[in-house]
CSV table of C-alpha atoms and ligand atoms in Angstrom, one decimal:
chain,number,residue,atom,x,y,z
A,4,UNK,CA,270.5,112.2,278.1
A,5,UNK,CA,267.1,110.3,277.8
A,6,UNK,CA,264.1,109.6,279.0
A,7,UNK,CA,263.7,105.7,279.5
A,8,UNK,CA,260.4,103.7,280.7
A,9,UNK,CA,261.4,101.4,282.7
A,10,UNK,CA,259.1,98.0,283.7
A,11,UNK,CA,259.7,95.1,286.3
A,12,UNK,CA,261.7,96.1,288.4
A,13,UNK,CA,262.6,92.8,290.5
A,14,UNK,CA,265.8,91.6,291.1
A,15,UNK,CA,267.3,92.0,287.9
A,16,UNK,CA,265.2,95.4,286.2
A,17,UNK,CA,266.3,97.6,289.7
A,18,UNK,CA,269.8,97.2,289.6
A,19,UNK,CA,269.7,98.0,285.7
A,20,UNK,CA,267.5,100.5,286.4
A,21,UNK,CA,269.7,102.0,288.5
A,22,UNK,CA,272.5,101.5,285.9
A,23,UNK,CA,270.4,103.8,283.6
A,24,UNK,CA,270.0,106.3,286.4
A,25,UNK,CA,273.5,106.6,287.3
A,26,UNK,CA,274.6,107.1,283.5
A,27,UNK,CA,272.4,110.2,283.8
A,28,UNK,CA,269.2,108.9,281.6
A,29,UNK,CA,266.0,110.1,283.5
A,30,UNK,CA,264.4,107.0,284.7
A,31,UNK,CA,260.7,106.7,284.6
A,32,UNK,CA,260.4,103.4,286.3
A,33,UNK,CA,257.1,101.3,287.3
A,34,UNK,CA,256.2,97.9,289.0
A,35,UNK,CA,253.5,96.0,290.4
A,36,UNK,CA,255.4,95.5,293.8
A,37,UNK,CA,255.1,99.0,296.2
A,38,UNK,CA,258.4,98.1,297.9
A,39,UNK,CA,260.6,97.4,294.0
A,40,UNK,CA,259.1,100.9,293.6
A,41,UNK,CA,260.3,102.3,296.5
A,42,UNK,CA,263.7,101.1,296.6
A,43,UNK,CA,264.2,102.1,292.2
A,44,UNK,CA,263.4,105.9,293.9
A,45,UNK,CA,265.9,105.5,296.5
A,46,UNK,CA,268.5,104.9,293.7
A,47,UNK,CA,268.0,107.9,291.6
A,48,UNK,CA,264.6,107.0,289.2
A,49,UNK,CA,261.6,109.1,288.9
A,50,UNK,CA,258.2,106.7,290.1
A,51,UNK,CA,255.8,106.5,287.4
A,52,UNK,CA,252.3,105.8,288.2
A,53,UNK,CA,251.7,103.0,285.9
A,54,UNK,CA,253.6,101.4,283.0
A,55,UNK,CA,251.4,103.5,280.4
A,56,UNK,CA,252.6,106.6,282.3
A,57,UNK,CA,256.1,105.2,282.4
A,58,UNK,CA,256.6,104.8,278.9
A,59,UNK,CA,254.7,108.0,277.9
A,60,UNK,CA,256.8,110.7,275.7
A,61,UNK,CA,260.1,108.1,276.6
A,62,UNK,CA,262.7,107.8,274.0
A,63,UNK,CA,264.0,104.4,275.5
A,64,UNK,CA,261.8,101.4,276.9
A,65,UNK,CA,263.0,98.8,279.2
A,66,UNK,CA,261.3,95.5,280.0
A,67,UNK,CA,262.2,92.8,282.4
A,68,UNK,CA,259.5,90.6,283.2
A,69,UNK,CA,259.1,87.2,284.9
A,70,UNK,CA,258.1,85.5,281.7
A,71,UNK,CA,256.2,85.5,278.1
A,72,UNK,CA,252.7,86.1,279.3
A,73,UNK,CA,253.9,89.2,281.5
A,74,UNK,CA,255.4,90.7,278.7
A,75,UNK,CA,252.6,90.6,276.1
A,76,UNK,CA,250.2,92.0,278.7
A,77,UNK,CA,252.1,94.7,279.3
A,78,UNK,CA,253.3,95.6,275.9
A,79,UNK,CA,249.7,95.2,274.5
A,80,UNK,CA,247.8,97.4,277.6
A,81,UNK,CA,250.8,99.8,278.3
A,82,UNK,CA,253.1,100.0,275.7
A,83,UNK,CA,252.2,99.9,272.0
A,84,UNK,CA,250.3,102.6,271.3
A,85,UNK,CA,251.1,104.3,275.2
A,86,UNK,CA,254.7,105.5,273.7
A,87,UNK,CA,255.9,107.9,271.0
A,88,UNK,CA,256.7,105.8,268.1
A,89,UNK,CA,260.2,107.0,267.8
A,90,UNK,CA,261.0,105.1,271.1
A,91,UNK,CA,263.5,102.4,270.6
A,92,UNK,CA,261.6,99.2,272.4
A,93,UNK,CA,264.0,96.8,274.5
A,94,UNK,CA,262.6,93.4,276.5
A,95,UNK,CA,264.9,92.2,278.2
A,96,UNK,CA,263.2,89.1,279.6
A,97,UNK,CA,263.7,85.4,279.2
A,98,UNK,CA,260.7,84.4,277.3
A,99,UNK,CA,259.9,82.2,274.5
A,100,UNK,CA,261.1,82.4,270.7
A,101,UNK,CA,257.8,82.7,269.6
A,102,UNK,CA,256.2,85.5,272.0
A,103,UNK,CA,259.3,87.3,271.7
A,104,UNK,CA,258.6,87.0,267.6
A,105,UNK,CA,255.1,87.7,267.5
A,106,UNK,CA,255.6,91.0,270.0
A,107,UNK,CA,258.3,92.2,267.7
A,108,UNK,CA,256.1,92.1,264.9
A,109,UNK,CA,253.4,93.9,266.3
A,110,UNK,CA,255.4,96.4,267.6
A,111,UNK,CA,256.6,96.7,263.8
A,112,UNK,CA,253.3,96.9,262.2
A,113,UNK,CA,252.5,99.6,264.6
A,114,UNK,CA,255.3,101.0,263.4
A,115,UNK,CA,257.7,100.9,266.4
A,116,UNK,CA,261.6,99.1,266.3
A,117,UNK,CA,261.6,96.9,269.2
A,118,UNK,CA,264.6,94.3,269.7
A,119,UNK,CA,264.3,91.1,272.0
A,120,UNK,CA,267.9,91.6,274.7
A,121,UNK,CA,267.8,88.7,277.2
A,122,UNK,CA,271.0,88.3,279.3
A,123,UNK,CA,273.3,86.1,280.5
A,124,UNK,CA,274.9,87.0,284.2
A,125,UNK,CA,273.0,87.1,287.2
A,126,UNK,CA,271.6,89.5,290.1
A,127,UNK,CA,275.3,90.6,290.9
A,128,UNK,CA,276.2,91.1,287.0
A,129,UNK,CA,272.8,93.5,286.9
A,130,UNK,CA,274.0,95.2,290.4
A,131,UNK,CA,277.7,96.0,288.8
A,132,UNK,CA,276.6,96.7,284.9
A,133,UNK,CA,278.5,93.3,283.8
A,134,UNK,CA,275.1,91.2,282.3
A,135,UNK,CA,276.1,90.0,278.6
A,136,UNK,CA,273.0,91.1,276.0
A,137,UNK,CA,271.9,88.9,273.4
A,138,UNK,CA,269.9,90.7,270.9
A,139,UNK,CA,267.3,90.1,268.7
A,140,UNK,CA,266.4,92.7,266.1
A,141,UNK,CA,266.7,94.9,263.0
A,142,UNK,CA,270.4,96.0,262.4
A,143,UNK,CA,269.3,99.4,263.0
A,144,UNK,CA,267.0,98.6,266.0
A,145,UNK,CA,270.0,96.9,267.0
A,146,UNK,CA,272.4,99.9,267.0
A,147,UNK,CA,269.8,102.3,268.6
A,148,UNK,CA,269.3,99.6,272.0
A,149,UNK,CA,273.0,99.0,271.7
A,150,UNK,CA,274.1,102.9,273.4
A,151,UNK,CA,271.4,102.1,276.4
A,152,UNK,CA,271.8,98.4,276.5
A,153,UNK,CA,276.0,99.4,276.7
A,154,UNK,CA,275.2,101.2,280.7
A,155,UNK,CA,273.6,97.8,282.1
A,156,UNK,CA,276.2,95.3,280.5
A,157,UNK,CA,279.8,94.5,279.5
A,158,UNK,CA,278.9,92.7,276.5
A,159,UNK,CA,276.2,93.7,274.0
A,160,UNK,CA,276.0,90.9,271.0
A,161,UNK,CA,273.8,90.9,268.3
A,162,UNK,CA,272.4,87.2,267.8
A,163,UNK,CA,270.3,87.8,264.6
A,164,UNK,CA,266.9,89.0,263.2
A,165,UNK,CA,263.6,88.9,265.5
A,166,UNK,CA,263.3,86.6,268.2
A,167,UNK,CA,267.6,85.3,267.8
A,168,UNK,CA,268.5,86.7,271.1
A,169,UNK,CA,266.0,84.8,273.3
A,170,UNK,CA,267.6,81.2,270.9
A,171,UNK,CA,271.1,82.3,271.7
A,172,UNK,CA,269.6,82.5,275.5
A,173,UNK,CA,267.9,78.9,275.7
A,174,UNK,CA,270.3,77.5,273.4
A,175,UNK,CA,273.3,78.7,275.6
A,176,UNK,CA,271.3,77.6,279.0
A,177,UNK,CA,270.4,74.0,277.9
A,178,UNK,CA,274.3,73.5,277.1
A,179,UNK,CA,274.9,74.9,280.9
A,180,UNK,CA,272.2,72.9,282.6
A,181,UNK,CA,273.4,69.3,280.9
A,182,UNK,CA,276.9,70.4,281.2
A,183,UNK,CA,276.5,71.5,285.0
A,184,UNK,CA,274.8,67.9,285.5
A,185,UNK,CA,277.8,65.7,283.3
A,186,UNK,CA,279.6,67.7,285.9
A,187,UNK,CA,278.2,66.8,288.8
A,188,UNK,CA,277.8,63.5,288.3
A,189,UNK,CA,281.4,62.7,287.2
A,190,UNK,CA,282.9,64.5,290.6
A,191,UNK,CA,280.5,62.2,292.3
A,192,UNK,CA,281.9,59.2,290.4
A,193,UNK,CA,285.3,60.3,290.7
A,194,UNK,CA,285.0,60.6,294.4
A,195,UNK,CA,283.4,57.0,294.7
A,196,UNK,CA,286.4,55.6,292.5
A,197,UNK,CA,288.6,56.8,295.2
A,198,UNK,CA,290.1,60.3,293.5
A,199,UNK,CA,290.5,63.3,295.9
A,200,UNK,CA,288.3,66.2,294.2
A,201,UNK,CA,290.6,68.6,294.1
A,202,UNK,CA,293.3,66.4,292.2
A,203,UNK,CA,290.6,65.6,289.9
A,204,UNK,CA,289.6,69.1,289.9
A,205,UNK,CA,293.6,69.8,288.6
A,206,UNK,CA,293.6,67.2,286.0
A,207,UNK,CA,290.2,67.2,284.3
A,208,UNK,CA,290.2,71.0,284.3
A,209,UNK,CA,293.5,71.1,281.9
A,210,UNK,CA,292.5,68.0,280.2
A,211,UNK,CA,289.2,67.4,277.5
A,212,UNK,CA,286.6,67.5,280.0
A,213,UNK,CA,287.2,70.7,280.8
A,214,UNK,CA,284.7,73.0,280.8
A,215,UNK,CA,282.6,76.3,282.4
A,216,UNK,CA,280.7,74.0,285.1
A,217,UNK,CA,283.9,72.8,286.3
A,218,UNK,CA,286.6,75.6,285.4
A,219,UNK,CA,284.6,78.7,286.6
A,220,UNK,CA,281.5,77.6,289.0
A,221,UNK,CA,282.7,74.0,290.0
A,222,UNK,CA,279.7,72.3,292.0
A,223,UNK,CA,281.7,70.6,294.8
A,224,UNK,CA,282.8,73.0,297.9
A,225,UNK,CA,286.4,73.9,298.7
A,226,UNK,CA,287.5,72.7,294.9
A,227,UNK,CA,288.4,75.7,292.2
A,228,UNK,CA,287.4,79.1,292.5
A,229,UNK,CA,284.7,80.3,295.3
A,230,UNK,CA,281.5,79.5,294.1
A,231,UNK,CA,278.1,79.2,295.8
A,232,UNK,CA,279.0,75.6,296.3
A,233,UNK,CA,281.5,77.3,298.8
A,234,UNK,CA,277.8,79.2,300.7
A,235,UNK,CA,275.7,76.2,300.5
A,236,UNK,CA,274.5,76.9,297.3
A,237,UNK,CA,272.8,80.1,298.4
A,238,UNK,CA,272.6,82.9,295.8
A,239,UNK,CA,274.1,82.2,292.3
A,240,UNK,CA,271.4,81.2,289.6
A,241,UNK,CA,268.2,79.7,291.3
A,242,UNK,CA,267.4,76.0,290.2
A,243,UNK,CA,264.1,77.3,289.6
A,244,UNK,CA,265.1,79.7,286.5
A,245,UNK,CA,267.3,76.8,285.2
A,246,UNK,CA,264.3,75.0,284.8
A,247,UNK,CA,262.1,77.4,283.3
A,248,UNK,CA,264.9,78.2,280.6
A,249,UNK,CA,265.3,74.4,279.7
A,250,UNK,CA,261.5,74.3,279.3
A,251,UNK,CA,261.7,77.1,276.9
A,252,UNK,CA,264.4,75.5,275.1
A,253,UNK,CA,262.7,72.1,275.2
A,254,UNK,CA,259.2,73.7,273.8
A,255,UNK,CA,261.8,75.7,271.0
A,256,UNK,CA,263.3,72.1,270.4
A,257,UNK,CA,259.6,71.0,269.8
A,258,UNK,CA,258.4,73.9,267.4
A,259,UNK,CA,261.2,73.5,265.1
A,260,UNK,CA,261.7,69.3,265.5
A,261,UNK,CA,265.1,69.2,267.2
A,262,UNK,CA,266.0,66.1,268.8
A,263,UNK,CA,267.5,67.1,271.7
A,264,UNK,CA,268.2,64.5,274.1
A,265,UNK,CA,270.6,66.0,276.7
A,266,UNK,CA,268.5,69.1,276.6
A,267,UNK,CA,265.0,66.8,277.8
A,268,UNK,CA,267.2,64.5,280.5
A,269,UNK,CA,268.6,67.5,281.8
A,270,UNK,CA,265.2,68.8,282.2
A,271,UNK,CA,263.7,66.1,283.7
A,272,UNK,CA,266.4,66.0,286.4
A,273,UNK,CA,265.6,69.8,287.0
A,274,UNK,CA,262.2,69.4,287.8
A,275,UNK,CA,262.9,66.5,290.2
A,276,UNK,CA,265.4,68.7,292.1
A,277,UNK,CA,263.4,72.0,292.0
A,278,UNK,CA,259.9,70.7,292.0
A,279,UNK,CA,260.0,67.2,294.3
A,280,UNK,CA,262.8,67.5,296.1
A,281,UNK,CA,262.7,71.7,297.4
A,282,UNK,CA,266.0,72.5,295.8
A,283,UNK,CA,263.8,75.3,293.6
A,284,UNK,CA,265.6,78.2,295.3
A,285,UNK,CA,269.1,76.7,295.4
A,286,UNK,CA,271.7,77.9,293.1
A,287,UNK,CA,271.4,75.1,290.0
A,288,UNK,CA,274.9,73.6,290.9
A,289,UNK,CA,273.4,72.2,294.2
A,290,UNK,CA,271.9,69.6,291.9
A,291,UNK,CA,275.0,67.6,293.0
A,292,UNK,CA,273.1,66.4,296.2
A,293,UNK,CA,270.7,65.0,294.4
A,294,UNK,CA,272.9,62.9,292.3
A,295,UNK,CA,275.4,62.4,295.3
A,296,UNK,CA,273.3,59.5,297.4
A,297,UNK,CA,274.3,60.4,300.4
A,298,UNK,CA,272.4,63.4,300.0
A,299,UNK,CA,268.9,64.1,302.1
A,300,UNK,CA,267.3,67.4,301.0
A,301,UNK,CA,268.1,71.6,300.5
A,302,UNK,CA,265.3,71.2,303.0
A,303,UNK,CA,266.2,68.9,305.7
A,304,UNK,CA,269.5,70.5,305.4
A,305,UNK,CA,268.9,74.4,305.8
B,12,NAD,P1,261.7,89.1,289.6
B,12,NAD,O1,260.5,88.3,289.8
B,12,NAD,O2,262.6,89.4,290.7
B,12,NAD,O3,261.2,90.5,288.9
B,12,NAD,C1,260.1,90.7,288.0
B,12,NAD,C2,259.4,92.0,288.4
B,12,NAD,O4,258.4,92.2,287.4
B,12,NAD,C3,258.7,91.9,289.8
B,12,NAD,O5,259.2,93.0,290.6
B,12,NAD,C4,257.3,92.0,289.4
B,12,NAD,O6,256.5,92.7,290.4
B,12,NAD,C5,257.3,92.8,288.1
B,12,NAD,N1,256.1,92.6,287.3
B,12,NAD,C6,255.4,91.5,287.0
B,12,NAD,N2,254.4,91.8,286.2
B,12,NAD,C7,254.4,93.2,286.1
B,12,NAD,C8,253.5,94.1,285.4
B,12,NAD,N3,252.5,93.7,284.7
B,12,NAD,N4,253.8,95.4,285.5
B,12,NAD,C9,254.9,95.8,286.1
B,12,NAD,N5,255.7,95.0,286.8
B,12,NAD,C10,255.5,93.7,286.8
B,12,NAD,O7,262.5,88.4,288.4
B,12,NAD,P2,264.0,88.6,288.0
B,12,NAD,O8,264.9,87.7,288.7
B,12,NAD,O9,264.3,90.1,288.1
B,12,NAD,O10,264.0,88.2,286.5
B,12,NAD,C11,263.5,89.0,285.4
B,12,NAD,C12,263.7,88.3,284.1
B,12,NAD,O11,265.1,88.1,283.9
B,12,NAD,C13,263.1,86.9,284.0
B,12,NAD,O12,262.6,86.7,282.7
B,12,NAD,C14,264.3,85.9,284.3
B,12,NAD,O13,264.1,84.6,283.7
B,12,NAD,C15,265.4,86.7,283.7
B,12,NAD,N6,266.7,86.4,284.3
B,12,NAD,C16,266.9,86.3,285.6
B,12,NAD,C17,268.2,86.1,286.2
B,12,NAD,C18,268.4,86.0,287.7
B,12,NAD,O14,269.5,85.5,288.1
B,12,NAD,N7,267.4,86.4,288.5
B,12,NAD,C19,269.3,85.9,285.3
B,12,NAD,C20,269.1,86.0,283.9
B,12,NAD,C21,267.8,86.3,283.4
C-alpha cells in the first residue's frame, strides 16, 4: 500500500479520498476548509498540516481543485519540488488545456511524471468509486496513475499525450450542454404542438433524436428514468459547473480556431440561466424553465 498526498478536498476530492483510504493507501490529505478536513479524518485519512507536508515523502499525489489558477498555485508553492520525484503526479481537476499543458511540463523538466485525470460523473459517482477518468499523459505516467486512479472510478481512459484528458472533458461537456438544451427545447415544443411528454418521450427515444439528455437524464419530471428533474432539479450537475466547462471549451475553441457554434449559443444560454436568472446552483437540466415561458425563476420558485 501507498502513501498518497491528497489536495482539495470539496465535494468531489473527500469522497475519493476516502476511496483511497478504504483501498488501504495511507491518505495524507489537506484543504483550505477546517470542516473538508475534519470530515476526510472521520473517513479514515491522516490530516496533513499543509499541502507541502501532504505531499512530502508520498508516492502518489492527488489534486482536485476548483479551477486552473488553484492548481498552479498549489503545484508551484507545494508540490514541485515539496515531493520525492519518484511520485507519480495526478490532477484531477477541470481546468484548461493549456494550464493543464504548461503544469505538465514543468513538472517534467523538474523531472517528475504527472498526468492531467479530469472526470466525468458527479458527487454520487465520487461517493461510490463510479467517476470515468480521462487522462492526459506519458504512456508510462499513464499506467503508473492508472492502479490509484482504478480505486476512485469505474472507467480509467487514456485520451492522449499532455493536456488530452482535460479536451476529451470540455469536448465531451460542450456536446452535453447543447444537447441537454436541443432537448429541452424540443419537449417544450412538443408539448405546445399538443404531444403528451411521455408519448414523445417513447417515440423520440427509440427514434434519431435519441440521445443521453433524453434517454438517461431527461429534463421534464415524471418522463423516463428518475432524474433530478423528478427533485426539482436539486442535486445532479450544478448549472454553474456547466458553465464554467463550456467557457473552457469555448476559450480551447478560440486557441486552436474552431468554429464552434452550438458550443458559444449553448453558452450564452448558460450564463443567462446561471448568472441572470439564479438557476447557478440548479442541476443544468433545469434550464428547461428558462426556455419553457411559463417559467418564473429557481428563485421565485424554491
Ligand atoms: P469544491 O469547491 O467542492 O472543492 C474544492 C476544494 O478545494 C474546496 O474544499 C477548497 O477548500 C479546496 N481548495 C481550494 N484551494 C485550495 C488550496 N490552495 N489548497 C488546498 N485546498 C484548496 O469543488 P468540487 O465540486 O469538489 O470540484 C472539484 C473539481 O472537480 C472542479 O474542478 C470541478 O469543475 C470538477 N468537477 C466537479 C463535479 C461536481 O459535480 N461537483 C463533477 C465533475 C468535475
Amino acid at each position: 500500500m501507498a502513501r498518497v498526498g491528497f489536495i482539495g478536498l470539496g465535494n468531489m476530492g473527500g469522497g475519493m479520498a476516502a476511496n483511497l483510504a478504504k483501498a488501504g493507501h495511507e491518505v495524507r490529505a489537506f484543504d483550505l476548509s477546517e470542516g473538508a478536513l475534519a470530515k476526510a479524518e472521520e473517513r479514515g485519512c491522516k490530516r496533513a498540516g499543509s499541502a507541502a507536508e501532504a505531499v512530502a515523502d508520498a508516492e502518489a499525489v492527488v489534486t482536485m481543485l476548483p479551477a486552473g489558477k488553484h492548481v498552479r498555485e498549489v503545484y508551484e508553492s507545494s508540490v514541485i519540488g515539496h515531493a520525492p520525484k519518484s511520485a507519480i503526479l495526478m490532477d484531477c481537476s477541470t481546468i484548461d488545456v493549456t494550464t493543464a499543458r504548461e503544469e505538465i511540463a514543468r513538472a517534467a523538466s523538474q523531472g517528475y511524471a504527472m498526468v492531467d485525470a479530469p472526470v466525468s460523473g458527479g458527487i454520487a459517482a465520487a461517493e461510490g468509486g463510479t467517476l470515468t477518468f480521462m487522462v492526459g499523459g506519458e504512456a508510462e505516467a499513464f499506467a503508473r496513475a492508472r492502479a490509484f486512479l482504478e480505486l476512485m472510478g469505474k472507467a480509467v481512459i487514456h485520451a492522449g499525450g499532455p493536456g488530452s484528458g482535460q479536451a476529451a472533458k470540455i469536448c465531451n461537456n460542450m456536446l452535453l450542454g447543447a444537447s441537454m438544451i436541443a432537448t429541452c427545447e424540443t419537449f417544450v415544443l412538443a408539448q405546445k404542438l399538443g404531444l403528451d411528454p411521455q408519448t414523445f418521450f417513447d417515440i423520440s427515444s427509440q427514434a434519431s433524436g435519441q440521445c443521453w439528455s433524453m434517454t438517461s437524464y431527461c429534463p421534464v419530471p415524471g418522463v423516463g428514468p428518475t432524474t433530478p428533474a423528478d427533485r426539482d432539479y436539486e442535486g445532479g450537475f450544478a448549472a454553474a459547473l456547466m458553465l464554467k466547462d463550456l467557457r473552457l471549451a469555448m476559450e480551447a475553441a478560440q486557441s486552436v480556431d474552431s468554429y464552434t457554434p452550438m458550443g458559444a449559443n449553448a453558452e450564452e444560454l448558460y450564463t443567462r440561466f446561471a448568472e441572470k436568472l439564479g438557476g447557478a446552483g440548479k442541476d443544468f437540466s433545469g434550464i428547461i424553465r428558462m426556455i419553457d415561458d411559463s417559467w418564473t425563476s429557481p428563485r421565485s420558485s424554491s
